[in-house]
Short mmCIF file of C-alpha atoms and ligand atoms in Angstrom, two decimals:
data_model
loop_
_atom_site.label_atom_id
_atom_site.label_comp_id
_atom_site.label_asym_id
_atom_site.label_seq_id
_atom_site.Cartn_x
_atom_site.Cartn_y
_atom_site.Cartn_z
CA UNK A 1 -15.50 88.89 66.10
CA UNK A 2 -18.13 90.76 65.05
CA UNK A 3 -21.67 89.82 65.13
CA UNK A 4 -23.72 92.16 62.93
CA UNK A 5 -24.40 92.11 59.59
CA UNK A 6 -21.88 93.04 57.06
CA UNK A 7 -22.24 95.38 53.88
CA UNK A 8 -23.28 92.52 51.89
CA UNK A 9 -26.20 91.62 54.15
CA UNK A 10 -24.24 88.66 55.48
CA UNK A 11 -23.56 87.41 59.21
CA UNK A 12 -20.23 85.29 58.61
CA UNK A 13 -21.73 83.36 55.98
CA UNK A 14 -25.00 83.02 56.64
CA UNK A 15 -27.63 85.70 54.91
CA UNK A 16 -27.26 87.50 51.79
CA UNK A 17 -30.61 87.82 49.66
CA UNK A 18 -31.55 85.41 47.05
CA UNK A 19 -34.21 86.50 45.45
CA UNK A 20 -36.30 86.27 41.76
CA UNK A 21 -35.12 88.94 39.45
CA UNK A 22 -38.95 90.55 39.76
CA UNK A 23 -37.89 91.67 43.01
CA UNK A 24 -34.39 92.70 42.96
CA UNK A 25 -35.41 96.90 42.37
CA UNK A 26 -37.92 96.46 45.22
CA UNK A 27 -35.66 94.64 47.84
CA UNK A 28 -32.61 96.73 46.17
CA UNK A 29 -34.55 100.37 47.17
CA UNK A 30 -35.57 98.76 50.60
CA UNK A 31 -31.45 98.02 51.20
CA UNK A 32 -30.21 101.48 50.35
CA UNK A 33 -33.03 102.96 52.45
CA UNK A 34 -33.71 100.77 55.72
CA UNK A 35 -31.24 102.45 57.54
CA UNK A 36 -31.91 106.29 56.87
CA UNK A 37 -35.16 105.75 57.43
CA UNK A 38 -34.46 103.62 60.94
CA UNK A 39 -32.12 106.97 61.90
CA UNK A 40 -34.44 109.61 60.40
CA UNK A 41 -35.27 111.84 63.81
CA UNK A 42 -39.60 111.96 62.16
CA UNK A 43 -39.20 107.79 61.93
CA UNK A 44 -38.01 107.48 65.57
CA UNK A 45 -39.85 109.95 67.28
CA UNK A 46 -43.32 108.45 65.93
CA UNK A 47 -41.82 104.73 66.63
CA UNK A 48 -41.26 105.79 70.38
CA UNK A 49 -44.22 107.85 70.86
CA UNK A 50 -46.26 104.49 69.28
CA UNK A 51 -44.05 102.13 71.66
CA UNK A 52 -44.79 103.97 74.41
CA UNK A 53 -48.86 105.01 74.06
CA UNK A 54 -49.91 102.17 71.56
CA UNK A 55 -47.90 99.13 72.74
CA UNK A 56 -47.68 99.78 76.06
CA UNK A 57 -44.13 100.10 76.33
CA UNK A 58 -41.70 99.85 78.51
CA UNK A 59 -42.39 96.37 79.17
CA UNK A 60 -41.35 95.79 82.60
CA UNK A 61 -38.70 93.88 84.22
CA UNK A 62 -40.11 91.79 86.91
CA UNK A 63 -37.76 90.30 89.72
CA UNK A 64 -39.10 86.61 89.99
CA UNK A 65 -38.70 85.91 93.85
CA UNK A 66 -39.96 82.24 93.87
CA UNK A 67 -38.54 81.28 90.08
CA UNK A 68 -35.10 82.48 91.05
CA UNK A 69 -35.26 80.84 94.90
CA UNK A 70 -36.22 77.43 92.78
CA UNK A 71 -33.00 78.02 90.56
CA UNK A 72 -30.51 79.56 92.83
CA UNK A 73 -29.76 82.44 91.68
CA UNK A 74 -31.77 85.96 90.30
CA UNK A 75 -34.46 85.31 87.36
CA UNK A 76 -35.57 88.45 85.85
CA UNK A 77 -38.68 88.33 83.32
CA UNK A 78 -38.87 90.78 80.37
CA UNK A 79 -42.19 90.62 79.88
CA UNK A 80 -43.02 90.80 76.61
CA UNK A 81 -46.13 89.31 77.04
CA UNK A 82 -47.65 92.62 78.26
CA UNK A 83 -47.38 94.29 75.27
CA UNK A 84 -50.28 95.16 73.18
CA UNK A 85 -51.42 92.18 71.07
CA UNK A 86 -49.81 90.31 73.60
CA UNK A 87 -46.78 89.37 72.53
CA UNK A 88 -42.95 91.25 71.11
CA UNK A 89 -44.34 91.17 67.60
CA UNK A 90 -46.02 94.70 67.93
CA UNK A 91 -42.34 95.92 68.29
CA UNK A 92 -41.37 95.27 64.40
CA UNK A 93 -44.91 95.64 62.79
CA UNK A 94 -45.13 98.85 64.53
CA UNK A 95 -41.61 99.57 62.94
CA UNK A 96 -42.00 98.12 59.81
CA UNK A 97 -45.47 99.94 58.93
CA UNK A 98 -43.44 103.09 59.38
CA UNK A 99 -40.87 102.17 57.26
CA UNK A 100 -43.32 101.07 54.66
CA UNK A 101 -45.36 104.69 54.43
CA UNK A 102 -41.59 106.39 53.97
CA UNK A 103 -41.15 104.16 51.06
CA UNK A 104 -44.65 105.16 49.36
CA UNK A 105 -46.34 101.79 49.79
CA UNK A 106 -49.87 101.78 49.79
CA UNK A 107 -50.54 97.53 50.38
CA UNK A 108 -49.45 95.64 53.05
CA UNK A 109 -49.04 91.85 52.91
CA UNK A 110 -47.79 89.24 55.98
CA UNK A 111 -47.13 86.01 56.57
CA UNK A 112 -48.38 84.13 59.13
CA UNK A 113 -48.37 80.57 61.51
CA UNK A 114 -50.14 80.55 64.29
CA UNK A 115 -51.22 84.01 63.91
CA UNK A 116 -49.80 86.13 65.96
CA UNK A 117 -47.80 87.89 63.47
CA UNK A 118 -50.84 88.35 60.96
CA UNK A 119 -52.59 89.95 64.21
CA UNK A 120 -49.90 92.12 64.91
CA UNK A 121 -49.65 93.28 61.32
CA UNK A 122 -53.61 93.49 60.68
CA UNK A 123 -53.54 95.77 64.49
CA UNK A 124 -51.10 98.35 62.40
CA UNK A 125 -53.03 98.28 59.24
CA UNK A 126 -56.04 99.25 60.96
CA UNK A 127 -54.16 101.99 63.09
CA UNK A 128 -52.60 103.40 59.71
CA UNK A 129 -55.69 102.64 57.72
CA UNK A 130 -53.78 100.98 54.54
CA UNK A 131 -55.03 97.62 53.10
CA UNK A 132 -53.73 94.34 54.42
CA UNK A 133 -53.72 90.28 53.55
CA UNK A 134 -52.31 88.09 55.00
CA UNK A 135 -51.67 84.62 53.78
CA UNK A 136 -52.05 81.46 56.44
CA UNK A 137 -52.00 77.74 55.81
CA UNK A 138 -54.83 75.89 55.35
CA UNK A 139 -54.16 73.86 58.11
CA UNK A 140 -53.31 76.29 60.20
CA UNK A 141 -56.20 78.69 59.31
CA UNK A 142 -57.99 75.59 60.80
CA UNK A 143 -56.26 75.32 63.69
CA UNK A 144 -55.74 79.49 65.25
CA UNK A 145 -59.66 80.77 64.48
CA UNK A 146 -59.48 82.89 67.31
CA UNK A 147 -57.01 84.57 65.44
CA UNK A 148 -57.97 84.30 61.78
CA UNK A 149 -61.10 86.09 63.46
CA UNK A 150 -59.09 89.06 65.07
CA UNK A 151 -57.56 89.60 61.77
CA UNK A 152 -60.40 89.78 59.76
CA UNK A 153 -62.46 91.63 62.57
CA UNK A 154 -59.33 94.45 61.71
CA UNK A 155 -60.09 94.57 58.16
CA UNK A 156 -57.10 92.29 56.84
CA UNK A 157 -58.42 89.49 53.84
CA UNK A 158 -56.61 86.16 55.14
CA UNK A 159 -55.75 84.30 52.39
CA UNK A 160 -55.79 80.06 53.07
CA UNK A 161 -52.82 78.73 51.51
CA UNK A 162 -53.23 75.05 49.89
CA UNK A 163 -49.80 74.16 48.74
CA UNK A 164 -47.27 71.59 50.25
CA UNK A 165 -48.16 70.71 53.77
CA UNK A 166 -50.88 73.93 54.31
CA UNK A 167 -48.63 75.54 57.42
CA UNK A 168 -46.18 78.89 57.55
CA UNK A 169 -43.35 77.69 55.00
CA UNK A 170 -46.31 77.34 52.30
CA UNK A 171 -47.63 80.61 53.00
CA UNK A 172 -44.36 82.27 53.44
CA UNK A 173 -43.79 81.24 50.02
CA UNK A 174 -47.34 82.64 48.54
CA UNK A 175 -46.47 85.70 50.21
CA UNK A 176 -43.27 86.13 48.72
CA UNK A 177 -45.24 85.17 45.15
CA UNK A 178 -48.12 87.96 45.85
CA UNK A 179 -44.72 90.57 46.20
CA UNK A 180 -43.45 89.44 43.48
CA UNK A 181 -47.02 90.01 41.29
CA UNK A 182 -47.15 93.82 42.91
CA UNK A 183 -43.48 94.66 44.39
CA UNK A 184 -44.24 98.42 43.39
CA UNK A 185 -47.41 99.30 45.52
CA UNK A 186 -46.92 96.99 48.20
CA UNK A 187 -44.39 96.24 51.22
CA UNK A 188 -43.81 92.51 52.30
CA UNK A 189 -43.89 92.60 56.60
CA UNK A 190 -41.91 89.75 57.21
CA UNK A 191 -42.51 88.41 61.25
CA UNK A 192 -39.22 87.61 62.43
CA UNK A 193 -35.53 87.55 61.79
CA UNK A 194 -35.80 86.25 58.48
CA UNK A 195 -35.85 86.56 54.53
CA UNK A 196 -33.39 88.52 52.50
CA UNK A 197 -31.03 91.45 53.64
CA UNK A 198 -32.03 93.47 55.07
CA UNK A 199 -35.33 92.24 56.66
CA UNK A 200 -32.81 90.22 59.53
CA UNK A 201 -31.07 93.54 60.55
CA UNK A 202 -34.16 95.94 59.87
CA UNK A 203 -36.04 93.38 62.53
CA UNK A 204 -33.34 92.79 64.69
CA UNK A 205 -33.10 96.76 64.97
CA UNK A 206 -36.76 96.71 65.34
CA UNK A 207 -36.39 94.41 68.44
CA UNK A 208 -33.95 96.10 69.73
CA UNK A 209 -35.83 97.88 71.95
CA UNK A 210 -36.21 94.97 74.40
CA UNK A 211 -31.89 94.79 74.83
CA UNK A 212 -32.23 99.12 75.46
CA UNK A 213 -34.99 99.14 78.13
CA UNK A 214 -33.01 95.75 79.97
CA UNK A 215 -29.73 97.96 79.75
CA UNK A 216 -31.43 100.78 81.79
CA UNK A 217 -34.32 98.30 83.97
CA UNK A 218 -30.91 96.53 85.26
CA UNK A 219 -28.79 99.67 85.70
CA UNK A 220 -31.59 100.96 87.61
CA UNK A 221 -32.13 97.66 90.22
CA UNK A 222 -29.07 96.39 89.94
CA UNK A 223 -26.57 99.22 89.67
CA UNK A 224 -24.90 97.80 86.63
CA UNK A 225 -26.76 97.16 82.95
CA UNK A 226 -25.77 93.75 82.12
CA UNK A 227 -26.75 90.34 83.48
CA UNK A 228 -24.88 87.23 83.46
CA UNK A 229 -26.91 85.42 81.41
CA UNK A 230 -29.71 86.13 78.53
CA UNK A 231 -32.32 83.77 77.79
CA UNK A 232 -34.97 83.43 74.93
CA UNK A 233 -36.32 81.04 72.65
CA UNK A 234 -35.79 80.93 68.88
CA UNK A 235 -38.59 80.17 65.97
CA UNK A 236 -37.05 82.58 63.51
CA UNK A 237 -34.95 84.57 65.57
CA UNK A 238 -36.80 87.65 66.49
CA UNK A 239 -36.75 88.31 70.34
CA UNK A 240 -34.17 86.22 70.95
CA UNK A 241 -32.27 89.29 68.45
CA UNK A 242 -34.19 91.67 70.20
CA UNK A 243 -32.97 90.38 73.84
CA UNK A 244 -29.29 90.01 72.99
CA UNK A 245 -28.75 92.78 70.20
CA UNK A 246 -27.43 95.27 72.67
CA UNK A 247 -25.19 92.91 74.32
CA UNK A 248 -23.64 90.99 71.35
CA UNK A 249 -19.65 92.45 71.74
CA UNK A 250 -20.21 92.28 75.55
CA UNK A 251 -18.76 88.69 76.35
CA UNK A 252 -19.29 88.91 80.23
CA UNK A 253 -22.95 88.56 78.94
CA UNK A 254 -23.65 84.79 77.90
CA UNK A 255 -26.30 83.89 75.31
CA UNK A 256 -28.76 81.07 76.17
CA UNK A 257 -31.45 80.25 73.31
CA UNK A 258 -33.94 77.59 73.40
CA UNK A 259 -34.98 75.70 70.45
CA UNK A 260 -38.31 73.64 69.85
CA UNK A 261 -37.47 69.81 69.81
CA UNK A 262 -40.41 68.58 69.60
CA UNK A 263 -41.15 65.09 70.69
CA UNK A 264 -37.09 64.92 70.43
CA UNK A 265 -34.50 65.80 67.87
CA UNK A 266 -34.59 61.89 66.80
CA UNK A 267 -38.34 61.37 67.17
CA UNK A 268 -38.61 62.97 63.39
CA UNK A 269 -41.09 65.17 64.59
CA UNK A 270 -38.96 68.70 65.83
CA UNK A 271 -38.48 71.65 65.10
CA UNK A 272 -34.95 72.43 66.37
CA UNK A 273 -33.12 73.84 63.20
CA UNK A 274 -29.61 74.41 64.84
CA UNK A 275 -29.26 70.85 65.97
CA UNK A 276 -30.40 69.16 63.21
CA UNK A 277 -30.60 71.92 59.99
CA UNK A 278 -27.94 72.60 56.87
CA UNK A 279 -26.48 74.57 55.37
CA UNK A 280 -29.09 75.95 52.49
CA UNK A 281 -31.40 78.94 51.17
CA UNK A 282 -34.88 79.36 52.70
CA UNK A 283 -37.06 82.16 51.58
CA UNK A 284 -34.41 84.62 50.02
CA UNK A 285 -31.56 84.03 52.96
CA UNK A 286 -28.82 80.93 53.24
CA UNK A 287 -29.27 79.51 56.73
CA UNK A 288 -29.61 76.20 58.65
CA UNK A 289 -32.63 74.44 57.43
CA UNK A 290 -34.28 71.37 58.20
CA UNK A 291 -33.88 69.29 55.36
CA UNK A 292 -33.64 65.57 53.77
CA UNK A 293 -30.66 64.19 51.63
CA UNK A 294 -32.34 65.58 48.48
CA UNK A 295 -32.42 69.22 49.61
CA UNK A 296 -35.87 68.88 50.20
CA UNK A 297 -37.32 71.14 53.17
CA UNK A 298 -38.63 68.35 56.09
CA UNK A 299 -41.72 69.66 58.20
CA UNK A 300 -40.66 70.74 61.11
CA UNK A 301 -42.96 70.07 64.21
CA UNK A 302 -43.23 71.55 67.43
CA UNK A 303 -46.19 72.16 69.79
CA UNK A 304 -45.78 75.75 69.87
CA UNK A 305 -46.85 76.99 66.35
CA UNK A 306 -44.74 80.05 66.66
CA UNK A 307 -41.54 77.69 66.64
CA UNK A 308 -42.32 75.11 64.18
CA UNK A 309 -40.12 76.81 61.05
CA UNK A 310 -37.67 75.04 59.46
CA UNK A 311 -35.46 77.95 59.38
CA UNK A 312 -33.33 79.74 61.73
CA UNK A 313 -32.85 83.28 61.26
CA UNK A 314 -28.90 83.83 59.59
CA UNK A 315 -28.13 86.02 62.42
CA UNK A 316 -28.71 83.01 65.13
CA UNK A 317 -27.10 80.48 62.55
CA UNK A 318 -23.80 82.33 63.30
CA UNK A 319 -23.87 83.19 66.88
CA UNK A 320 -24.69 79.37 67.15
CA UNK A 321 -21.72 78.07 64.67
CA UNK A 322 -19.39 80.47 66.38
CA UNK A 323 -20.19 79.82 69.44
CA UNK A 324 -21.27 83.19 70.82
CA UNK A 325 -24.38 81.69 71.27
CA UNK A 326 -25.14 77.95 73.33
CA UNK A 327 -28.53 76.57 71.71
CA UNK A 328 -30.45 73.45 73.77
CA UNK A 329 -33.60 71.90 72.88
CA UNK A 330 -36.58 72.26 74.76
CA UNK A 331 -39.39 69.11 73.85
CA UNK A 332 -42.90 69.82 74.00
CA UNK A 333 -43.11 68.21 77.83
CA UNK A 334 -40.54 70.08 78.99
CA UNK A 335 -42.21 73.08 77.70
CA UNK A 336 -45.64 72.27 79.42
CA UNK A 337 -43.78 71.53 82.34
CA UNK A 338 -42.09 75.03 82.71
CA UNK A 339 -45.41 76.75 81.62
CA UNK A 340 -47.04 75.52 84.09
CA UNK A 341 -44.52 75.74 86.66
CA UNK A 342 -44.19 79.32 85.74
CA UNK A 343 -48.10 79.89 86.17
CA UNK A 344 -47.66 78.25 89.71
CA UNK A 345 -45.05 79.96 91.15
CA UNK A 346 -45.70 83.51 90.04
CA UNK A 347 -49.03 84.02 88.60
CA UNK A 348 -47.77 84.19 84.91
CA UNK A 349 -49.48 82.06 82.05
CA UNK A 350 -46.75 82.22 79.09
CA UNK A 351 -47.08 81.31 75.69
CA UNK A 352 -45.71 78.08 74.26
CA UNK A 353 -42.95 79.44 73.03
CA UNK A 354 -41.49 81.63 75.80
CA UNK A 355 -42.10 78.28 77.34
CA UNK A 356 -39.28 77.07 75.30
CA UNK A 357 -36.83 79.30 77.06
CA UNK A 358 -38.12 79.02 80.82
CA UNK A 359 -37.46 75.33 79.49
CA UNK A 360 -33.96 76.24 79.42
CA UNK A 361 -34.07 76.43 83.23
CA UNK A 362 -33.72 73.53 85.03
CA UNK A 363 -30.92 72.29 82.59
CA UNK A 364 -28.22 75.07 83.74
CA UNK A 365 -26.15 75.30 86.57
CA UNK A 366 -26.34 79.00 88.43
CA UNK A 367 -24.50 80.42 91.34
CA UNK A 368 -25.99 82.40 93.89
CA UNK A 369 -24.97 85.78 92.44
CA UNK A 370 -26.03 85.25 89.06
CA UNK A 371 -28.28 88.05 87.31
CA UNK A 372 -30.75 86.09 84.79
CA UNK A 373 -32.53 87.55 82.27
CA UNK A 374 -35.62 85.55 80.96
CA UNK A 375 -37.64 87.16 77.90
CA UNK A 376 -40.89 85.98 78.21
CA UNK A 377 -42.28 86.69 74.32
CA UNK A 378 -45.78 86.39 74.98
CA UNK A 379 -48.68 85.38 77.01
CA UNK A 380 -50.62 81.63 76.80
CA UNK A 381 -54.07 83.25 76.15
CA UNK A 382 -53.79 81.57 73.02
CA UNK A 383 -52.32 78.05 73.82
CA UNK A 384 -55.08 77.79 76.32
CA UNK A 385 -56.46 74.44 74.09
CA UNK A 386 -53.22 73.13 74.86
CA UNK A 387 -52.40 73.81 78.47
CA UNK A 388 -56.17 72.37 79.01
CA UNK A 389 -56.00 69.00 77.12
CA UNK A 390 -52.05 68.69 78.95
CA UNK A 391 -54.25 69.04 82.11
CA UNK A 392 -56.99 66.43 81.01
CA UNK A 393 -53.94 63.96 80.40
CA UNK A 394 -52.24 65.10 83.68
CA UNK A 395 -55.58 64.44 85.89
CA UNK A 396 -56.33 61.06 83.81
CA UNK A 397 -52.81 59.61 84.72
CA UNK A 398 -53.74 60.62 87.94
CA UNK A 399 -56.90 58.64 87.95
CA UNK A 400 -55.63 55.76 86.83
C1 PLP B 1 -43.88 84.34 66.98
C2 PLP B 1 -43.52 84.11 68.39
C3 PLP B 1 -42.25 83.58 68.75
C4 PLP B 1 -41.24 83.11 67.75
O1 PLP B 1 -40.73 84.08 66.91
P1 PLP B 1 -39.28 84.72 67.08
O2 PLP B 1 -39.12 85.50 65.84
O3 PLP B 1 -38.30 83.59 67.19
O4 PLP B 1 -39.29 85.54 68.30
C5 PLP B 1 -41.95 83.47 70.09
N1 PLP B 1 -42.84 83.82 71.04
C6 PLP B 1 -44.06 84.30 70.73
C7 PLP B 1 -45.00 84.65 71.85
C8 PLP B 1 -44.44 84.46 69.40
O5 PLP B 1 -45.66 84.94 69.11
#
């Protein structure tokens, strides 16, 4: 079986690139180049030496004592959430910034939902010094001023997005518009495993990194480099790919992603693509997608912002429909629950999403001499509003 992309940009069949003529030489040039670029010895050297002295990398592998006595077995943490910016995203902006100065771009443009990946990308534009919007929903412009703030405190314009229901899929799709006005001078940075070939392998590679440094981390405490188990939660894909990408042909190694569900997959309000998504095309790439009997895209909703796309990156769509990969849903409570259980027991506030996949916990089974590995994405700095109004509710049900 194999698990990477093919020639055609496709992952079984699930990928491709479907995109407006406008941007067919743009995405075409990107395609024949991504990968002598990602190989060239000037691009690597100058994406480890910034991995290393900019991000703060390696991230370290931290042997949970109390998380894995709760579960039985041994719980390491990548911790992702000591990265600069404070989250894995640094990984592929760093990456892709690179990329985009070997392909003569002078303009950068992002995407963003809650943020973090517009932070990221504004963090690289400043470090490289090349212009940089970044397009937000309304609604969520509203929502993440902490982080609107950071972005425009780097220099980056954020752009509030009005159309459809003022959130990521709107301003994915103004994004994808503003490329399509200027693909010559400017390079799209796309925030996770998503959009047309090759953006899903060119991120995935990007990622990467996390799978390398667990190879060695484990080799080095554990005298062999794989674990029993990986475990990471999916928005659109990206280190969840990063966590497993090294690992994907190695079937002693079993994959264990956590999806957002919401207030439940049959609430109406989640988020978890996989279990409920079709077959269709989202921004440039056929995938599962949340959708109604029309074809319409449905809203996805999740209380983690960075999970609440109604897309799945093609790469997870097949290790899910093939079964490489076993995808459960984590609802917001559960979520809470494990965040704060995590904070409790070793000192470690997560974000929301990584949330999702300590979620994932207390619904397996382990034995005793199971290795566990647990990529925490990011810290909760940011979903401190919601850890303190889940502790208002907690101490009022008390009360009462
Ligand atoms: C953006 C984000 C995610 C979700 O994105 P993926 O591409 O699925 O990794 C998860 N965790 C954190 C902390 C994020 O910022």
């Amino acid at each position: 079986m194999n698990y990477q992309v093919d020639q055609k940009g496709y992952y079984g069949r699930f990928g491709g690139a479907y995109i407006p003529e406008i941007l067919h030489q743009c995405v075409g040039d990107l395609q024949q180049n991504y990968l002598k670029i990602l190989e060239s010895e000037s691009f690597r050297k100058e994406y480890r030496d910034l991995l290393r002295d900019y991000a703060g990398r390696p991230s370290p592998l931290y042997l949970s004592r109390r998380l894995s006595e709760k579960y039985g077995c041994r719980i390491y943490l990548k911790r992702e959430d000591l990265n600069h910016t404070g989250a894995h995203k640094i990984n592929n902006t760093i990456g892709q910034i690179l990329v985009a100065q070997r392909m003569g771009k002078t303009r950068i443009i992002a995407e963003t939902g809650a943020g973090q990946h517009g932070v990221a990308t504004a963090t690289v534009c400043a470090l490289m010094n090349l212009p940089c919007v970044v397009y937000m929903g309304k609604t969520d412009v509203e929502r993440q001023q902490p982080n609107v703030k950071k972005m425009q405190m780097l220099g980056a314009e954020v752009i509030p997005v009005v159309s459809g229901n003022m959130t990521l899929k709107d301003a994915t799709n103004e994004a994808i518009r503003d490329w399509c006005y200027h693909p010559a001078d400017t390079f799209y940075i796309i925030g996770s495993t998503v959009g047309p070939h090759p953006y899903p392998d060119m991120v995935a590679r990007l990622q990467s990194v996390i799978s390398e440094e667990i190879k060695g981390q484990l080799q080095e405490k554990e005298g062999r480099d794989y674990p029993d188990y990986l475990i990471a939660c999916v928005g659109g894909g990206s280190n969840a790919a990063g966590t497993v990408y090294h690992y994907l042909d190695d079937e002693r190694v079993k994959i264990v992603l956590g999806e957002a569900g919401g207030e439940g997959i049959l609430s109406g309000k989640s988020a978890a693509t996989i279990q409920l998504g079709r077959e269709g095309i989202i921004h440039g790439a056929r995938t599962l997608v949340m959708q109604d009997a029309d074809g319409q895209i449905e809203e996805p909703y999740s209380i983690s912002a960075g999970l609440d796309y109604p897309g799945i990156g093609p790469m997870h769509a097949h290790l899910a429909t093939v079964r490489r990969a076993q995808v459960l849903t984590v609802n917001d409570d559960e979520a809470l629950e494990a965040a704060f259980e995590l904070t409790r027991l070793e000192g470690i506030i997560p974000a929301l999403e990584s949330a999702h996949a300590l979620g994932i916990l207390p619904k397996m089974s382990f034995r005793p001499e199971d290795i566990v590995v647990l990529t925490v994405s990011g810290r909760g700095d940011k979903d401190m509003g919601s850890y303190i109004e889940a502790l208002e509710v907690i101490s009022v049900n008390k009360t009462v």
